[in-house]
GROMACS .gro file of C-alpha atoms in nm:
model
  175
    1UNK     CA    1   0.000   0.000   0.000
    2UNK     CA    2   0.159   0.334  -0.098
    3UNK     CA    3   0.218   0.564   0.172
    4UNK     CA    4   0.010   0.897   0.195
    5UNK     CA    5   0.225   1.228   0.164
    6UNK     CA    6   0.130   1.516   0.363
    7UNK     CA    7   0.205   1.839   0.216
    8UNK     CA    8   0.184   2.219   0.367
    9UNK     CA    9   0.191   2.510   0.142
   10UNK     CA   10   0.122   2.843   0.171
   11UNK     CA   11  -0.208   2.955   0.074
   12UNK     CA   12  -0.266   3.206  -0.254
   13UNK     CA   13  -0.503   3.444  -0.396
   14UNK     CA   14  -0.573   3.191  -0.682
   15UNK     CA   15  -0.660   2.925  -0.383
   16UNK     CA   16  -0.971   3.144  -0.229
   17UNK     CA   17  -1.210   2.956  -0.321
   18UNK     CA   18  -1.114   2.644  -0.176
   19UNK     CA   19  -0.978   2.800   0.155
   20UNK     CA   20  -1.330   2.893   0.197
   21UNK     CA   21  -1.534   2.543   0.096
   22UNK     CA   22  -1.259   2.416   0.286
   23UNK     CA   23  -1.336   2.668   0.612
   24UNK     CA   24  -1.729   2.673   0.572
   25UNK     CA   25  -1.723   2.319   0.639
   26UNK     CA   26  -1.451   2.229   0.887
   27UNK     CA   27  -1.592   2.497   1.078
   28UNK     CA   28  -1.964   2.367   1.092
   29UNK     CA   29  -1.852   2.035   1.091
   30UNK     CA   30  -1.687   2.121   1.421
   31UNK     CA   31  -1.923   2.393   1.575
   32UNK     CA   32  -2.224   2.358   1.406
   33UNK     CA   33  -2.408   2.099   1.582
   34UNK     CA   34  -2.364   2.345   1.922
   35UNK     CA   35  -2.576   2.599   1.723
   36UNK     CA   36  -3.005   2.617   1.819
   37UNK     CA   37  -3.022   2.771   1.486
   38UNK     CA   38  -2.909   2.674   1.175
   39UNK     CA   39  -2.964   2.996   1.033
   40UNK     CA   40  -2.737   3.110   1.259
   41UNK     CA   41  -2.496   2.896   1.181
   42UNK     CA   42  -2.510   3.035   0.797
   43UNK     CA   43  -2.505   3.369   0.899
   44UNK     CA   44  -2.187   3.347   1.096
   45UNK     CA   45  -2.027   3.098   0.749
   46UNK     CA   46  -2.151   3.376   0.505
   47UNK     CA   47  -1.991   3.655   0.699
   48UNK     CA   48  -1.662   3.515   0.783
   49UNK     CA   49  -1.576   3.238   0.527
   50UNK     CA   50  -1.723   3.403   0.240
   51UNK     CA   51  -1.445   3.440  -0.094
   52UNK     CA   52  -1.403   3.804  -0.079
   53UNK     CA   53  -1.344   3.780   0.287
   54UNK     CA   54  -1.078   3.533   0.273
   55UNK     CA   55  -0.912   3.704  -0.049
   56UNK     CA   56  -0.889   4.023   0.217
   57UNK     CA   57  -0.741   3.833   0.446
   58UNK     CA   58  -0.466   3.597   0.238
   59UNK     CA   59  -0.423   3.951   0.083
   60UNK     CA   60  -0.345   4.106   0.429
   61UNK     CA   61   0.090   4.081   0.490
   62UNK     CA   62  -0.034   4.025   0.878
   63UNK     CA   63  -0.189   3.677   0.797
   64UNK     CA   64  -0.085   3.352   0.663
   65UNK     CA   65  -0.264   3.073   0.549
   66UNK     CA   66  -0.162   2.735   0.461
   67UNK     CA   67  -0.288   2.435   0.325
   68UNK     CA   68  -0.254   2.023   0.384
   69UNK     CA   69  -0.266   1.863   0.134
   70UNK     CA   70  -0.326   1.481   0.148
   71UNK     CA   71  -0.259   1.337  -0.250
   72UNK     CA   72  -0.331   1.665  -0.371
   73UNK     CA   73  -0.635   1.704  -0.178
   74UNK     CA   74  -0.701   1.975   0.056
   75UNK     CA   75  -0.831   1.840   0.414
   76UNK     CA   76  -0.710   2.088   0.682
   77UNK     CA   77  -0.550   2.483   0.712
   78UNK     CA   78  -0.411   2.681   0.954
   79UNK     CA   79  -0.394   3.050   1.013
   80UNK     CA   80  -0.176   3.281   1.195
   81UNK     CA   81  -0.192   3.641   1.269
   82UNK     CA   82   0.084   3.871   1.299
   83UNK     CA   83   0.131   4.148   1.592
   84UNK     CA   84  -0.149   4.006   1.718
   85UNK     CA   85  -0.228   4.163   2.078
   86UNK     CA   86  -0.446   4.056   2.327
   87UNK     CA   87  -0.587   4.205   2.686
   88UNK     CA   88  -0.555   3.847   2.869
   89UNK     CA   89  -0.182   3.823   2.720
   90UNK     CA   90   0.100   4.075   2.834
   91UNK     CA   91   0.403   4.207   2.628
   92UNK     CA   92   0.438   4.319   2.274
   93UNK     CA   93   0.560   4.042   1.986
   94UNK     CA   94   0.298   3.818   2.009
   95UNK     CA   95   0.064   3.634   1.721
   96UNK     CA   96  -0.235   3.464   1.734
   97UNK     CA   97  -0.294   3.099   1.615
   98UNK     CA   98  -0.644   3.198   1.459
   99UNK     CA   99  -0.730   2.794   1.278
  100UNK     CA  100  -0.643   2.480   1.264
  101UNK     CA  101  -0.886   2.298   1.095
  102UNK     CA  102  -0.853   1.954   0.961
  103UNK     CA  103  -1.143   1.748   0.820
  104UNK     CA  104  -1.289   1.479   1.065
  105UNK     CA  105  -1.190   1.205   0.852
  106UNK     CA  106  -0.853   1.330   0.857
  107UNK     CA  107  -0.753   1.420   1.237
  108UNK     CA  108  -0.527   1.228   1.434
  109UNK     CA  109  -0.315   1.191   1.119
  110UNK     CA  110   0.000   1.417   1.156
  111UNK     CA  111  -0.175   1.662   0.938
  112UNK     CA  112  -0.222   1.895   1.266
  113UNK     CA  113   0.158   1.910   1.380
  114UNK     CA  114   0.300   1.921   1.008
  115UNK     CA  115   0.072   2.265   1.013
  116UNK     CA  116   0.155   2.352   1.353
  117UNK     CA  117   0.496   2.338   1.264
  118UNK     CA  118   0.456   2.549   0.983
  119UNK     CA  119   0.315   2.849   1.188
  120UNK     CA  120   0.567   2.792   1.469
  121UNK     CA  121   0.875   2.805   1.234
  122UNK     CA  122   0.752   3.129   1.086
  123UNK     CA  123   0.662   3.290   1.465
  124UNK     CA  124   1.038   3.201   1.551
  125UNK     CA  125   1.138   3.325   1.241
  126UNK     CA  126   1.012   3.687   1.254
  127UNK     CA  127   1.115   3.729   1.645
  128UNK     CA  128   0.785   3.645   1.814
  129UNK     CA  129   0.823   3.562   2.159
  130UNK     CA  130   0.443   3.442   2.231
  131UNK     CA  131   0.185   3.272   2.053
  132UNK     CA  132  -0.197   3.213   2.223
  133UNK     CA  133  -0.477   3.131   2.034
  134UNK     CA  134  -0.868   3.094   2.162
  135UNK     CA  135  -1.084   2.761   2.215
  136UNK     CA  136  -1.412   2.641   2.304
  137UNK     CA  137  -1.359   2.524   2.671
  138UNK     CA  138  -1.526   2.195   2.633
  139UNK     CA  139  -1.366   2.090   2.280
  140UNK     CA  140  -1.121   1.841   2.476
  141UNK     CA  141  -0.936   1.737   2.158
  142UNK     CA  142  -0.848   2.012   2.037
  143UNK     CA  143  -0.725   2.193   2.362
  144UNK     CA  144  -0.538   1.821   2.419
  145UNK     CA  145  -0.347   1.914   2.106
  146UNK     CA  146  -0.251   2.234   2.203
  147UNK     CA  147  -0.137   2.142   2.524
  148UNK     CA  148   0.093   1.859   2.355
  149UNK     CA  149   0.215   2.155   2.189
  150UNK     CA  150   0.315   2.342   2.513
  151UNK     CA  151  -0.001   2.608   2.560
  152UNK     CA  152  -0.102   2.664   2.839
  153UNK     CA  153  -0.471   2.790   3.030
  154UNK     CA  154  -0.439   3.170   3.125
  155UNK     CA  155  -0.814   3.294   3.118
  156UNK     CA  156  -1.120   3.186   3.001
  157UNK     CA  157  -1.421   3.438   2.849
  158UNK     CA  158  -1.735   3.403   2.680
  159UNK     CA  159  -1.804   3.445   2.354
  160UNK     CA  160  -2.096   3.518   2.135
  161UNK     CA  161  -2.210   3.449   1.769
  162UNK     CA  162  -2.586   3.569   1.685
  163UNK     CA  163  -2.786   3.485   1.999
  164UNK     CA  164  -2.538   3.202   2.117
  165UNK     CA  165  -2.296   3.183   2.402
  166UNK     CA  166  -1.986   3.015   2.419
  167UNK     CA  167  -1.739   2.968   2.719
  168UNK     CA  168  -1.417   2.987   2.555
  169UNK     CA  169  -1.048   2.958   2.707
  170UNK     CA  170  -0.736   3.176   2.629
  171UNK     CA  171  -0.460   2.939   2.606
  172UNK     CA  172  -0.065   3.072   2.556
  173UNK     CA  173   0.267   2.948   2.473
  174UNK     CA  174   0.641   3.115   2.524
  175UNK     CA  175   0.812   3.059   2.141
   0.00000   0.00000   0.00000
């Protein structure tokens, strides 16, 4: 049986439109079940993961994106954000882990670290000395990842989207 290659490349203008199929549904395959409304749900996909959206951002020298690939196909990205301040996190060169999505059918498969990897080489590489990201307190495997990873709990908040609340924690790691 031929082995599966795992590749991570940087995400370009000419890739929008699959960075956002790719984000509408990781994202409510993830979250959307937690949702009373499934409007709701739509709302939040058309506002955030919508093409022209994501070509702002990929556009923006403050974020990166980047793909996995698995065979050429894409099941998972990540996002960081540059200079990326935050009131629960002291000090001043600090980014933000903002995604790491990876289709269900895909997690547990390396795809995760080869992108985390990806983000944390490029933190070290332009001098940040922090990275924290935010997640939904009761999603235990992702926050089990990130811990593997060295973040750690600081402060949790809650969160809104439409009429929904969500308890999420601020989690932080020294680069």
């Amino acid at each position: 049986m031929k082995t599966k290659e795992i590749k991570i490349s940087a995400v370009q203008l000419a890739d929008a439109q699959a960075l956002a199929l790719l984000s509408r549904f990781t994202w409510d395959e993830t979250f959307g079940s937690l949702f009373e409304s499934r409007r709701s749900v739509m709302n939040y996909l058309n506002r955030n993961f919508s093409i022209q959206n994501l070509i702002s951002q990929i556009d923006d020298p403050e974020i990166s994106f980047w793909f996995a690939t698995l065979d050429g196909l894409p099941v998972g990205y990540a996002q960081l954000e540059m200079n990326a301040h935050s009131q629960f996190i002291p000090g001043e060169s600090i980014c933000r882990l903002r995604h790491i999505y990876i289709l269900k059918d895909y997690q547990s498969t390396g795809i995760g670290t080869a992108l985390w990897s990806a983000m944390l080489e490029q933190s070290k590489d332009m001098g940040y000395e922090k990275m924290w990201l935010s997640v939904l307190n009761t999603h235990s495997h992702a926050k089990g990842f990130y811990e593997k990873k060295g973040f750690t709990f600081i402060e949790g908040f809650d969160m809104r989207i439409g009429v929904q609340r969500f308890d999420m924690d601020v989690m932080v790691k020294e680069l």
